[in-house]
XYZ file of C-alpha atoms in Angstrom:
282
model
C -0.153 0.208 0.256
C 1.097 3.735 -1.030
C -1.335 5.076 2.052
C 1.238 4.291 4.988
C 2.594 6.233 7.882
C -0.558 8.651 7.878
C 0.556 10.079 10.807
C 3.810 10.775 10.086
C 3.625 10.651 5.840
C 0.548 13.488 3.701
C 0.796 10.968 0.869
C 2.857 8.289 -1.119
C 4.023 10.646 -3.462
C 5.791 12.931 -0.314
C 7.698 10.496 0.731
C 10.220 10.489 -2.242
C 9.208 14.215 -3.122
C 13.198 16.560 -2.713
C 12.105 19.100 -0.265
C 13.806 22.537 -0.352
C 14.128 21.649 3.743
C 14.524 18.565 5.704
C 11.147 17.765 7.216
C 12.007 16.549 11.086
C 10.837 13.554 12.824
C 12.578 13.652 16.287
C 15.419 15.995 17.761
C 17.923 14.497 20.619
C 20.395 17.923 21.520
C 21.124 18.504 17.657
C 20.898 16.216 16.525
C 17.863 15.347 13.911
C 15.988 12.253 12.957
C 14.652 13.272 9.359
C 11.537 11.215 7.125
C 13.918 10.775 4.558
C 15.677 8.749 7.362
C 13.042 6.652 7.050
C 11.458 6.553 3.834
C 13.305 3.741 2.231
C 12.568 1.575 4.825
C 8.997 1.825 4.457
C 7.419 -1.304 2.375
C 4.021 -1.601 0.538
C 3.123 -5.091 1.505
C 3.143 -2.633 4.915
C -0.228 -1.378 5.639
C -0.909 1.882 7.841
C -1.642 0.229 10.948
C 1.965 -1.498 10.658
C 3.512 1.445 9.263
C 3.197 3.471 12.062
C 4.305 1.403 14.366
C 7.095 0.690 12.507
C 8.108 4.051 13.088
C 7.392 4.697 16.310
C 9.891 2.019 16.941
C 12.083 3.445 15.064
C 11.772 6.966 16.351
C 12.460 5.621 20.002
C 15.521 3.197 18.950
C 16.782 6.271 17.265
C 16.290 8.653 20.286
C 17.789 5.851 22.540
C 21.138 5.561 20.520
C 21.476 9.153 20.389
C 21.299 10.346 24.131
C 23.540 7.023 25.566
C 25.964 8.233 22.755
C 25.756 11.584 24.354
C 25.996 10.265 28.296
C 29.241 7.998 27.028
C 30.870 11.320 24.587
C 30.487 13.067 28.903
C 31.347 9.962 30.698
C 34.602 8.118 28.965
C 37.777 8.561 29.663
C 39.103 10.965 26.808
C 41.749 8.357 25.964
C 39.062 5.443 25.370
C 37.314 8.290 23.354
C 39.898 9.320 20.959
C 40.536 4.921 21.202
C 37.369 4.559 20.026
C 37.156 7.416 17.061
C 40.290 6.419 15.747
C 38.723 2.882 14.931
C 35.485 4.252 13.607
C 37.867 5.878 11.595
C 39.521 3.214 10.485
C 36.537 0.971 9.966
C 34.930 3.531 7.476
C 38.034 3.823 5.338
C 38.320 0.064 5.287
C 34.444 -0.335 3.748
C 34.691 2.179 1.620
C 38.782 0.802 -0.190
C 37.298 -2.286 0.174
C 34.152 -1.855 -1.634
C 36.492 0.023 -4.678
C 38.724 -2.430 -4.709
C 36.764 -5.720 -4.843
C 34.557 -3.685 -7.603
C 37.915 -3.197 -9.824
C 39.092 -7.073 -9.108
C 34.788 -7.852 -10.340
C 35.673 -5.469 -13.583
C 38.968 -6.616 -14.130
C 40.235 -9.981 -12.918
C 40.741 -12.507 -15.715
C 38.708 -15.428 -14.852
C 39.303 -17.674 -17.632
C 41.423 -21.287 -16.396
C 42.129 -23.393 -19.200
C 42.397 -27.360 -17.971
C 45.730 -27.652 -18.814
C 46.585 -24.307 -16.193
C 44.559 -26.467 -13.851
C 47.223 -29.771 -14.421
C 50.634 -27.806 -14.824
C 49.424 -26.156 -10.927
C 48.399 -29.018 -9.897
C 51.364 -30.957 -11.009
C 53.770 -28.800 -9.291
C 52.190 -28.671 -6.580
C 51.442 -32.207 -6.015
C 53.130 -32.521 -2.497
C 50.834 -30.109 -1.374
C 47.281 -31.891 -1.809
C 47.720 -34.797 0.607
C 43.717 -35.945 1.634
C 42.329 -35.351 4.651
C 40.119 -37.639 4.404
C 39.436 -40.970 2.458
C 38.130 -40.771 -0.787
C 36.316 -43.511 -2.782
C 34.988 -44.673 -6.217
C 31.772 -46.492 -6.044
C 28.564 -47.237 -7.481
C 25.511 -47.838 -5.607
C 21.763 -48.899 -5.177
C 18.811 -47.890 -2.801
C 16.052 -50.468 -2.856
C 12.829 -50.161 -1.287
C 13.252 -53.033 1.595
C 10.485 -55.868 -0.325
C 11.721 -55.216 -3.642
C 11.257 -58.522 -4.947
C 13.966 -59.067 -7.649
C 17.014 -58.004 -5.179
C 18.706 -61.152 -6.344
C 18.306 -60.517 -9.874
C 19.815 -57.312 -9.026
C 22.895 -57.703 -7.263
C 24.422 -60.384 -10.065
C 24.006 -57.508 -12.270
C 25.283 -54.964 -9.881
C 28.490 -57.439 -9.752
C 28.991 -57.603 -13.225
C 27.914 -54.857 -14.494
C 28.697 -55.597 -18.581
C 27.022 -53.064 -20.721
C 23.467 -54.619 -21.009
C 23.797 -55.046 -17.018
C 24.226 -51.505 -16.815
C 20.944 -51.279 -19.968
C 19.339 -53.381 -17.801
C 19.217 -51.258 -14.481
C 18.998 -48.311 -16.120
C 15.343 -49.659 -17.577
C 14.056 -50.069 -13.933
C 16.122 -47.253 -12.161
C 12.208 -46.043 -11.610
C 11.787 -48.252 -8.939
C 14.895 -47.365 -6.789
C 15.489 -45.194 -4.032
C 18.657 -43.878 -5.023
C 21.149 -44.546 -7.579
C 25.018 -43.632 -7.971
C 26.361 -45.645 -11.150
C 29.758 -43.622 -12.168
C 32.860 -45.359 -10.439
C 34.553 -42.836 -11.769
C 34.215 -39.797 -9.582
C 36.050 -39.546 -6.031
C 33.284 -39.394 -3.462
C 34.150 -38.690 0.092
C 33.508 -41.263 2.813
C 31.857 -38.981 4.716
C 29.261 -37.995 1.264
C 29.092 -41.541 1.051
C 28.005 -41.950 4.744
C 25.431 -39.157 4.237
C 23.949 -41.374 1.551
C 23.704 -44.478 2.909
C 22.681 -43.953 6.383
C 23.580 -47.613 7.303
C 27.593 -46.928 6.880
C 28.964 -45.498 9.755
C 33.060 -44.266 10.606
C 32.968 -47.803 12.565
C 32.232 -49.766 9.994
C 33.599 -48.109 6.962
C 36.630 -49.404 7.122
C 35.105 -52.617 6.591
C 32.956 -51.949 3.718
C 34.890 -49.660 1.396
C 36.945 -51.377 0.815
C 39.381 -51.755 -3.397
C 37.088 -54.024 -4.827
C 34.188 -54.581 -1.930
C 30.724 -55.629 -2.673
C 28.556 -54.595 -0.023
C 24.649 -55.273 0.541
C 23.398 -53.019 4.176
C 20.317 -52.129 4.933
C 18.042 -50.809 7.631
C 14.168 -50.606 8.622
C 13.375 -49.201 5.192
C 15.352 -49.732 2.810
C 17.802 -51.700 1.512
C 21.977 -50.689 -0.541
C 23.730 -52.481 -2.371
C 27.328 -51.353 -3.522
C 30.415 -51.695 -4.937
C 33.630 -49.949 -4.663
C 35.821 -49.721 -7.094
C 38.893 -48.075 -5.665
C 39.610 -46.589 -2.342
C 42.795 -43.630 -1.409
C 43.376 -43.070 2.149
C 44.020 -39.950 4.215
C 47.672 -39.031 3.602
C 47.602 -40.494 -0.293
C 47.941 -37.844 -2.737
C 44.793 -35.718 -4.088
C 43.695 -36.868 -7.183
C 43.454 -34.203 -10.278
C 39.936 -34.711 -10.451
C 38.768 -34.259 -7.140
C 40.592 -30.986 -6.559
C 40.576 -29.452 -9.436
C 38.087 -26.800 -8.662
C 39.263 -25.739 -5.848
C 42.693 -25.094 -7.517
C 40.696 -22.948 -9.895
C 39.598 -21.420 -6.669
C 43.374 -20.872 -5.449
C 44.611 -19.623 -8.695
C 41.943 -17.027 -8.673
C 42.202 -15.820 -5.619
C 46.595 -15.318 -6.335
C 45.438 -13.289 -9.623
C 43.380 -11.290 -6.849
C 45.877 -10.468 -4.534
C 48.334 -9.558 -7.532
C 46.151 -7.693 -9.024
C 45.580 -6.068 -5.775
C 49.161 -5.428 -4.999
C 49.038 -4.023 -8.044
C 46.503 -1.354 -7.776
C 48.358 -0.123 -4.588
C 51.316 0.033 -6.260
C 49.827 2.145 -9.552
C 48.075 4.392 -6.720
C 50.818 5.634 -4.913
C 52.774 6.243 -8.030
C 50.214 8.355 -9.677
C 49.842 10.035 -6.772
C 53.530 10.480 -6.230
C 54.128 11.654 -9.921
C 51.217 14.688 -9.644
C 52.820 15.792 -6.559
C 49.626 15.144 -4.737
C 51.726 12.147 -2.338
C 54.825 12.747 -0.794
C 56.754 11.454 1.926
C 58.227 14.294 4.487
C 61.754 13.607 6.077
C 63.526 10.974 3.988
C 66.177 11.760 2.932
C 66.496 11.721 -1.484
């Protein structure tokens, strides 16, 4: 609704109209709260009662903060006030500069990374990519507990010839979960999320290379075949670590670009006599 906070605003149009003189809503000492300070906070889904309550609460909260701020300036020691002022100034400068630099980075940073660049980085840093968690390659199916042709599914999961895959694909609508791509490396924690009967106490027994397993809970049966395993402290495979490498390269490019910006802006200011350091020997 446009007609909101009628006690404070005469019309919807007047909320956003630029007046030569700001219209105050409240005052604490020499600090004023104006209509335009609140106008953008009033949303169209507020009715008149909601918006009036919102404005009243906002004014009271604003007044409370202003009064506490005034008291703090009177009662806090000068050295603490000076420290707070410095922190506020630093934080303000950080917000502005960070937003400006991030805008430059988004506009100018090269985000294109080829697979050869990823592989080159991987080969050079391979010793640094040690696994902190066990990985497995496996295929698995989750069947309803009363599935009638379980034995046939077990046979085809083990044999895994082209005809077996085709058959299982053809009846996949009867499965509750399927994962047939056993060339993908998956963390054991992720596997245990998908197969609840697997847990930290039994995963070493079932998640072994070439292991076929059948596990069951109160509702479902899980059939799986592990094709390969990598242990903790093994070198992470390229396919698994490639997304992380891409982010590492992008982060390095970002830092290099920011350093270049900082250097160039200082050099430019020095040339224009906008920046100089006093007391240095030339």
